[in-house]
Coordinates of C-alpha atoms in Angstrom, one line a residue:
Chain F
X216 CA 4.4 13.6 -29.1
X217 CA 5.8 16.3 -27.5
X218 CA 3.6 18.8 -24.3
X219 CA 4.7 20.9 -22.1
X220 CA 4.8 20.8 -18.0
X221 CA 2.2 22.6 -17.1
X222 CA 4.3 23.8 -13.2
X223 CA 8.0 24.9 -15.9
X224 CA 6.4 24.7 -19.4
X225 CA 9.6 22.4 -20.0
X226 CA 8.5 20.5 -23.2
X227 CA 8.1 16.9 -22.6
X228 CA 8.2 14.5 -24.8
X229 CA 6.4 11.3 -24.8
X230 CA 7.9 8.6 -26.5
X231 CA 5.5 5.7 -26.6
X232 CA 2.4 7.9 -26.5
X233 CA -0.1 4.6 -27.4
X234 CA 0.8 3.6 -24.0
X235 CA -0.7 6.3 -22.2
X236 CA -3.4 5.9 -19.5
X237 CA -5.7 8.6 -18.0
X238 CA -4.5 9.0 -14.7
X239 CA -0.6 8.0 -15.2
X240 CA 1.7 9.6 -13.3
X241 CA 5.0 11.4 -15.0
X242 CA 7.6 13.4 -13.7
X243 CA 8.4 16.7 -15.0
X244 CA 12.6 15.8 -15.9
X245 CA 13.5 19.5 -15.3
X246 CA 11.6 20.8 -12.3
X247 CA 10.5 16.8 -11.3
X248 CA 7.2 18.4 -10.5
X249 CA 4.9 14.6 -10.3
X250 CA 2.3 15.0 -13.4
X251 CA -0.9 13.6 -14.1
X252 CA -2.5 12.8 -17.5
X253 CA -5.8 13.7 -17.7
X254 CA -6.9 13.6 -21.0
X255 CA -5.5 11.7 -24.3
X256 CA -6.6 13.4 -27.0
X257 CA -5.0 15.9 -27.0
X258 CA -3.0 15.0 -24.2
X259 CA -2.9 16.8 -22.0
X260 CA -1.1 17.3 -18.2
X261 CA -1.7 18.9 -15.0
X262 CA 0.2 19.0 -11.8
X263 CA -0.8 15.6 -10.0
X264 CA -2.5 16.1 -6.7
X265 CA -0.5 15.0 -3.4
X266 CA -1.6 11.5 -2.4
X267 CA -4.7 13.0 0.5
X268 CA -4.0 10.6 2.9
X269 CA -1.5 7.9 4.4
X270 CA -3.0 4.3 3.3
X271 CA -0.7 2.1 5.0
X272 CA 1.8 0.8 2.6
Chain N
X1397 CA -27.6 1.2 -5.5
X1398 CA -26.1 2.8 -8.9
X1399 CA -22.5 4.1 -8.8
X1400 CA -22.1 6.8 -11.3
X1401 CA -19.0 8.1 -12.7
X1402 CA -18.7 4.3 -13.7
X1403 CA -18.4 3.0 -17.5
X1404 CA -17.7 -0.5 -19.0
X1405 CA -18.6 -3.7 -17.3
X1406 CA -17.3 -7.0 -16.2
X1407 CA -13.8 -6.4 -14.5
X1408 CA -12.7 -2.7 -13.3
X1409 CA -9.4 -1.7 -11.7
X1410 CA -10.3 1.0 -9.2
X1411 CA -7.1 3.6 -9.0
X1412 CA -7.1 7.3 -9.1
X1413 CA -3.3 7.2 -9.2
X1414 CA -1.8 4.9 -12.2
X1415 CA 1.7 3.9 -11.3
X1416 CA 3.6 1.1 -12.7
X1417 CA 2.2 -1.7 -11.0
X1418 CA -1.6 -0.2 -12.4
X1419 CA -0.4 -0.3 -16.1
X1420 CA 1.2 -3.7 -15.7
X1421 CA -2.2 -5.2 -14.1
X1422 CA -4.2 -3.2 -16.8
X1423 CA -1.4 -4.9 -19.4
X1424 CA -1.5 -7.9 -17.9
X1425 CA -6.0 -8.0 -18.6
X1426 CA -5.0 -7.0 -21.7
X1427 CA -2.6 -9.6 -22.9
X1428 CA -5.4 -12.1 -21.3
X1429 CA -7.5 -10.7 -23.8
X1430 CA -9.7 -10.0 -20.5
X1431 CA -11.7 -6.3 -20.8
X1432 CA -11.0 -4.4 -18.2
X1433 CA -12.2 -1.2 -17.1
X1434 CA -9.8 1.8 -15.5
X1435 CA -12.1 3.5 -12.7
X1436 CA -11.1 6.8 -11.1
X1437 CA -12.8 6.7 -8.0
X1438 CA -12.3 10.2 -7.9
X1439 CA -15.5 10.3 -9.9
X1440 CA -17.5 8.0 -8.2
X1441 CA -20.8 8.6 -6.7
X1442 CA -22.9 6.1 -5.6
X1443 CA -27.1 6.8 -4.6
X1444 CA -29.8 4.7 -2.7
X1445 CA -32.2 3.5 -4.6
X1446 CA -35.2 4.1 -3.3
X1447 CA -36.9 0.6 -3.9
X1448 CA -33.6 -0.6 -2.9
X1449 CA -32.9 -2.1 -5.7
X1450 CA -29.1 -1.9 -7.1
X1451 CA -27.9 -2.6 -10.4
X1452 CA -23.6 -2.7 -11.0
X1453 CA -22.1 -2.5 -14.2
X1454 CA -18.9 -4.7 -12.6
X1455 CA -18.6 -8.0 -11.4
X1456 CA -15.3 -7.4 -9.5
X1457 CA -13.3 -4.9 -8.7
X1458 CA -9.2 -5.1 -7.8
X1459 CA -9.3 -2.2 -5.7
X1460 CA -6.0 -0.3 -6.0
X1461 CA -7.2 3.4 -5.2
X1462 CA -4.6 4.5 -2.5
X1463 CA -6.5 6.7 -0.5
X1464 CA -8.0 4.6 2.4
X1465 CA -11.4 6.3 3.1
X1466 CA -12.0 5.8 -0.9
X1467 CA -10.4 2.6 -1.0
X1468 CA -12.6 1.3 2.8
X1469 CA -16.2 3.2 1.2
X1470 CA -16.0 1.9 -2.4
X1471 CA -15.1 -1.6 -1.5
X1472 CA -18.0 -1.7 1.3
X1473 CA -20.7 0.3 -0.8
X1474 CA -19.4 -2.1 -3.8
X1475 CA -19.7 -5.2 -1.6
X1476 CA -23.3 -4.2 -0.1
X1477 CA -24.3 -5.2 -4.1
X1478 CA -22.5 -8.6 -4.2
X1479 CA -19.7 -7.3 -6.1
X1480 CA -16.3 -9.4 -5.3
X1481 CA -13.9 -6.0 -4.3
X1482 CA -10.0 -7.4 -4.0
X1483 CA -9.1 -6.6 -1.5
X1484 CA -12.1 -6.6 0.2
X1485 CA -13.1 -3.8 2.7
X1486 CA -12.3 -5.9 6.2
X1487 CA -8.7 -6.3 4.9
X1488 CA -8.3 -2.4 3.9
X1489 CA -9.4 -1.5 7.5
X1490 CA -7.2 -4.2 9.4
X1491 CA -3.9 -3.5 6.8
X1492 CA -4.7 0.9 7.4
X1493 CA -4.2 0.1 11.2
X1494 CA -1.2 -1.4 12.9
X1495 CA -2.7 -1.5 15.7
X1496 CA -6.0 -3.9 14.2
X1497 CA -3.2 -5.8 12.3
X1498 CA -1.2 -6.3 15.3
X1499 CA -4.3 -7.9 16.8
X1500 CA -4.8 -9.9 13.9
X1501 CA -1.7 -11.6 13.8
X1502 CA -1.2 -12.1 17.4
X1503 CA -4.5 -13.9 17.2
X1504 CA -3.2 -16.2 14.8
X1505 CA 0.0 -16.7 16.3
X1506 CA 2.4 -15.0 13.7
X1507 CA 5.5 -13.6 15.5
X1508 CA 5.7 -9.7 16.0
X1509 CA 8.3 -7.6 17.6
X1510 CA 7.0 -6.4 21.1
X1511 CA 3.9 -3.9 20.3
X1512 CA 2.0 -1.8 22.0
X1513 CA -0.5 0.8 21.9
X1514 CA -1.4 4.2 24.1
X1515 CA -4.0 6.2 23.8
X1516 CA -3.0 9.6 24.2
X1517 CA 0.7 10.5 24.1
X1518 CA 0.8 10.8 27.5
X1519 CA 0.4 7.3 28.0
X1520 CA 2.8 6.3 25.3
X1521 CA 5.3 8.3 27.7
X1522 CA 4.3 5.8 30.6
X1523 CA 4.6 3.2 28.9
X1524 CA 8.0 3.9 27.7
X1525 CA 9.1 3.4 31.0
X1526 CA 8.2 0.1 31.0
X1527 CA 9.0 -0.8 27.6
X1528 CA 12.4 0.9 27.5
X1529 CA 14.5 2.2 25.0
X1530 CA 15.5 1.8 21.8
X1531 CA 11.8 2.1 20.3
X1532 CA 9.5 3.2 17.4
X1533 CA 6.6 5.0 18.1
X1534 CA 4.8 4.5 15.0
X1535 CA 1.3 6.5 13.6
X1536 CA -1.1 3.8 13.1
X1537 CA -1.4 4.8 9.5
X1538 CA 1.1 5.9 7.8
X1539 CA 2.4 5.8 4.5
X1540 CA 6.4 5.4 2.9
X1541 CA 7.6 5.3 6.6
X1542 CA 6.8 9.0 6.9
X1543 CA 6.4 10.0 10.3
X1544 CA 8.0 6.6 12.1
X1545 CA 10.4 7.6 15.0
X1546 CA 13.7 5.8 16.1
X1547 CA 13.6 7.3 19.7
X1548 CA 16.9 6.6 21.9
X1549 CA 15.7 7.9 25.2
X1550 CA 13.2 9.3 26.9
X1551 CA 14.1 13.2 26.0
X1552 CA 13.6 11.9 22.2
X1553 CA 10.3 10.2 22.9
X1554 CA 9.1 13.2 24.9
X1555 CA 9.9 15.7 22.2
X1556 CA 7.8 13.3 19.7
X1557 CA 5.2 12.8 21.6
X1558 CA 4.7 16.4 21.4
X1559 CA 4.8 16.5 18.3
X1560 CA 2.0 14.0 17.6
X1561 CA 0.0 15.7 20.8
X1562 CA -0.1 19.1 18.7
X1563 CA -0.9 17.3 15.4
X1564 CA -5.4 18.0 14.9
X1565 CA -6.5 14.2 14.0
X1566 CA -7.8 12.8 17.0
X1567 CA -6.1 9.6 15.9
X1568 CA -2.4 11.0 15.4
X1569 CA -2.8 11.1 19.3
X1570 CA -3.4 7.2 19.4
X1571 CA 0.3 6.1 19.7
X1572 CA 1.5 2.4 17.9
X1573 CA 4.9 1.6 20.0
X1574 CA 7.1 -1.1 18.8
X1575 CA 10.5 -2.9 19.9
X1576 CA 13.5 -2.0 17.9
X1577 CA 15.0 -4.7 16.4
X1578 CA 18.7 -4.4 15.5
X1579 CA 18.4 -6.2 12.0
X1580 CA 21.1 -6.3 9.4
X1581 CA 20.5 -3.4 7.5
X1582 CA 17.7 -4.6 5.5
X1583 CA 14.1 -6.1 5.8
X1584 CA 12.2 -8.5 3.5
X1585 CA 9.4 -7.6 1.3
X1586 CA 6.8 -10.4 0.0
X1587 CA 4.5 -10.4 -2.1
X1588 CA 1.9 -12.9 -1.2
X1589 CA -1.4 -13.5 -3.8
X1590 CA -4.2 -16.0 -2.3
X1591 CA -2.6 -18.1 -0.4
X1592 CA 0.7 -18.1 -1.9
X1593 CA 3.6 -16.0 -2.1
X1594 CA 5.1 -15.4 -5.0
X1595 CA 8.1 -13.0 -4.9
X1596 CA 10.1 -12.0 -2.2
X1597 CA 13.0 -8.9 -2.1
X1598 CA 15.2 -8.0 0.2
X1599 CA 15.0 -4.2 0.8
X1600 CA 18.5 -2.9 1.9
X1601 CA 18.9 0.8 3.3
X1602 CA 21.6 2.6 4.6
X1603 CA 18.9 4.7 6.8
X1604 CA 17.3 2.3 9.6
X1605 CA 14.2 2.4 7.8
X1606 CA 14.0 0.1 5.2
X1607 CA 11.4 1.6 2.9
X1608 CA 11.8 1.9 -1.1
X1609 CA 10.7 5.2 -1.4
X1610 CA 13.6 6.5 1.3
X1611 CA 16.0 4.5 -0.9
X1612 CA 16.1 1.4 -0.3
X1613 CA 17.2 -1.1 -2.8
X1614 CA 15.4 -4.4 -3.7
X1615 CA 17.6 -7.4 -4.2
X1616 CA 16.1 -10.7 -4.9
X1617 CA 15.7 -12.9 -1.5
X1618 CA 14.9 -16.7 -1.3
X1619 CA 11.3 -18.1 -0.9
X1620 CA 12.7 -20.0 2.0
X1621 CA 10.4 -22.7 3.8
X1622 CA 10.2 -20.4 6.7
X1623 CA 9.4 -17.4 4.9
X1624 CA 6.6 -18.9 2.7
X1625 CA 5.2 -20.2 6.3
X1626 CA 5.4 -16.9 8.0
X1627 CA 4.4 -15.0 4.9
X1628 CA 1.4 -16.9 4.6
X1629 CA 0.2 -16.7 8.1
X1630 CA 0.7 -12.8 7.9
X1631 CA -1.9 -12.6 4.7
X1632 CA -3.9 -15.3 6.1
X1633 CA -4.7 -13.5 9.5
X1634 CA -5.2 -10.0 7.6
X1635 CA -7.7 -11.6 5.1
X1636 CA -6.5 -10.4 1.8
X1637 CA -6.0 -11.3 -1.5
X1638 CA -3.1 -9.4 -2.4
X1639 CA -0.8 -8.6 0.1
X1640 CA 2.8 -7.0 0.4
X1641 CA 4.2 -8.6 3.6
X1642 CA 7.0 -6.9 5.6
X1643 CA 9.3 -8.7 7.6
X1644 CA 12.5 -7.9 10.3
X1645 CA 15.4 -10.4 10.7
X1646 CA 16.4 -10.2 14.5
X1647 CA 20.3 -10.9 14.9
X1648 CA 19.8 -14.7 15.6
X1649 CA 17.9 -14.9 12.6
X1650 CA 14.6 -15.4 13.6
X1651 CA 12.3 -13.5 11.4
X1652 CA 9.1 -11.0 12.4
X1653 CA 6.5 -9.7 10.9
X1654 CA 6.5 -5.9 10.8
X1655 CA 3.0 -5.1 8.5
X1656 CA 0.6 -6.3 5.3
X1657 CA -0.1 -4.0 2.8
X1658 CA -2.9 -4.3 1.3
X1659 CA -1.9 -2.0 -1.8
X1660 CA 1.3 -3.6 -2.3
X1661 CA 3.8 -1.9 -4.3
X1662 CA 5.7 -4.2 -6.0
X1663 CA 7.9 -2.0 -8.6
X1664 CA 11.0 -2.6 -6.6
X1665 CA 10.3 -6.6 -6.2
X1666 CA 9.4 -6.9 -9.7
X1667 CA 12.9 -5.4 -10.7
X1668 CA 14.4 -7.8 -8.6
X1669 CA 12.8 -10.8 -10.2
X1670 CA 13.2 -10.8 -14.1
X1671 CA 11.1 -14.7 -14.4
X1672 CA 8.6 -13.6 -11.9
X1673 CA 5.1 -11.7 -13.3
X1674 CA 4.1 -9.8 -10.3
X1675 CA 0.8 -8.5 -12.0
X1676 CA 0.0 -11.4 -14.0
X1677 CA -0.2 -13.6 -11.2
X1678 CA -2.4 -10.9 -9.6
X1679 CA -4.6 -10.8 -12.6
X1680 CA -4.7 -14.6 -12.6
X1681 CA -5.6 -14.9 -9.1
X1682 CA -8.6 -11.9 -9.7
X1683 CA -9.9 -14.3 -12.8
X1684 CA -10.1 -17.4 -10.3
X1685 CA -11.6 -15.9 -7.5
X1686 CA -14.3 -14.4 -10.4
X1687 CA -14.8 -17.9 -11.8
X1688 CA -15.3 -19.3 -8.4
X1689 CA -17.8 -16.7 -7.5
X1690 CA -19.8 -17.5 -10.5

């Protein structure tokens, strides 16, 4: 299955698709730009919001 | 009380942010043949009823949302209707403060370099004076080791201090100050579940702060007698049910506690350990604690 970053419209390719979650982080291997899914059929990808707040870990 | 936003029942993992460690717990359900449900949080609203009456469409929740104020409201709204929220919300708010957690383990005993805490930056500056130099002035939540501060002498600690003055939270000007302990270029990492540790990683860093995400490698470390003990105690005194539990080697070898996580992380540790299931033991641990709660 193959999208495209949504920040560098690199295509990405997603090789084990089934095993895709709502909410799964990916990074973008050209611009590394951090990716969220957020929808499966179609997939499809946004630029993943930055964490809002420290949480102690 | 009905949260909406919500769908499925029984079990839900509560995350807005799936990372490794969420697919292997949601995997881990899943190979249990256990049906669990994936919960953004981000979409959760929960209203009064008026009657007062609440209805929950979960059981228990394994709360693994990373931010804190979601995490700490979803867990206490959640436990106000007798759901079972792992962790639970007094262990989010002890773990999100060092200070609450330093109080916490001093309490219970469990060793801690030297620790203290100023309320404006000020006093952090006065009590420097006291507590002399090397030392890490800390935020009391903080994230990754962003923002933690290996300050030399006073000029350094000054020119922080400033820094966290001119920052807006009214709590980035509450100041955690802690010893510096000269350890041997690496801390330990355990992951406790219940009462029991079950994986432990030594993280090794060439910068003095030994966190994964500045680059730090995990390398497998021995459940030792003495770590298992001080481990335990650490999780024990926070109160949760998963915990990731840091820990400083002084030069003689006696060993400190640093901080519990109570969203433990445990990529890096799982790498190290190839016969170890991190998230399986989690997910075991969640289907106990439902069993024994009826």
């Amino acid at each position: 299955m193959t999208t495209t970053c949504p920040e560098c419209e690199t295509p990405i390719t997603i090789e084990a698709p089934e095993g895709l979650r709502l909410s799964e982080l990916l990074e973008c291997a050209d611009c590394r730009c951090e990716l969220e899914v957020i929808a499966l059929e179609p997939l499809a990808l946004a630029v993943a919001p930055d964490p809002e707040e420290d949480w102690g870990e | 009380m009905t949260p909406t936003g919500a769908a499925g029942a029984g079990i839900a993992l509560l995350a807005s942010r799936i990372r490794g460690e969420e697919k292997r717990i949601m995997a881990a359900f899943e190979r249990r043949g256990v049906p669990a449900s994936q919960v953004d949080p981000r979409r959760l609203r929960f209203a009064l009823d008026a009657g007062g009456a609440s209805r929950q469409p979960w059981s228990v929740v394994l709360n693994r949302e990373i931010s804190a104020s979601r995490a700490r409201h979803a867990a206490r709204t959640l436990e106000s209707t007798a759901t079972l929220v792992l962790n639970s919300a007094a262990a989010i708010e002890l773990c999100c403060d060092k200070w609450l957690t330093s109080l916490a383990l001093r309490r219970d005993g469990v060793p801690t370099p030297r620790t203290a805490l100023a309320l404006t930056p000020e006093a952090a500056l006065s009590e420097l004076d006291g507590f002399g130099y090397p030392a890490v002035i800390k935020p009391l939540t903080a994230s990754w080791g962003r923002r933690v501060s290996l300050v030399r002498e006073a000029d350094a600690a000054r020119a922080v201090l400033e820094h966290c003055a001119a920052l807006p939270s009214p709590q980035s000007h509450l100041i955690y100050l802690q010893e510096y302990i000269d350890k041997p270029g690496r801390d330990i990492r355990v992951v406790v579940i219940g009462d029991r540790p079950v994986a432990a990683a030594y993280r090794i860093a060439q910068d003095w702060r030994c966190n994964v995400a500045l680059g730090a490698q995990s390398r497998p470390c021995p459940l030792t007698p003495d770590l298992t003990k001080l481990a335990t105690a650490a999780a024990r005194a926070a109160g949760t049910d998963f915990a990731g539990v840091d820990i400083i080697e002084d030069r003689d070898g006696s060993m400190l506690v640093l901080e519990v996580n109570h969203n433990v992380e445990f990529t890096g540790i799982q790498g190290a350990h190839d016969r170890i299931d991190i998230a399986g033991e989690l997910v075991e641990h969640v289907l106990a604690r439902a069993a024994a709660a009826g």
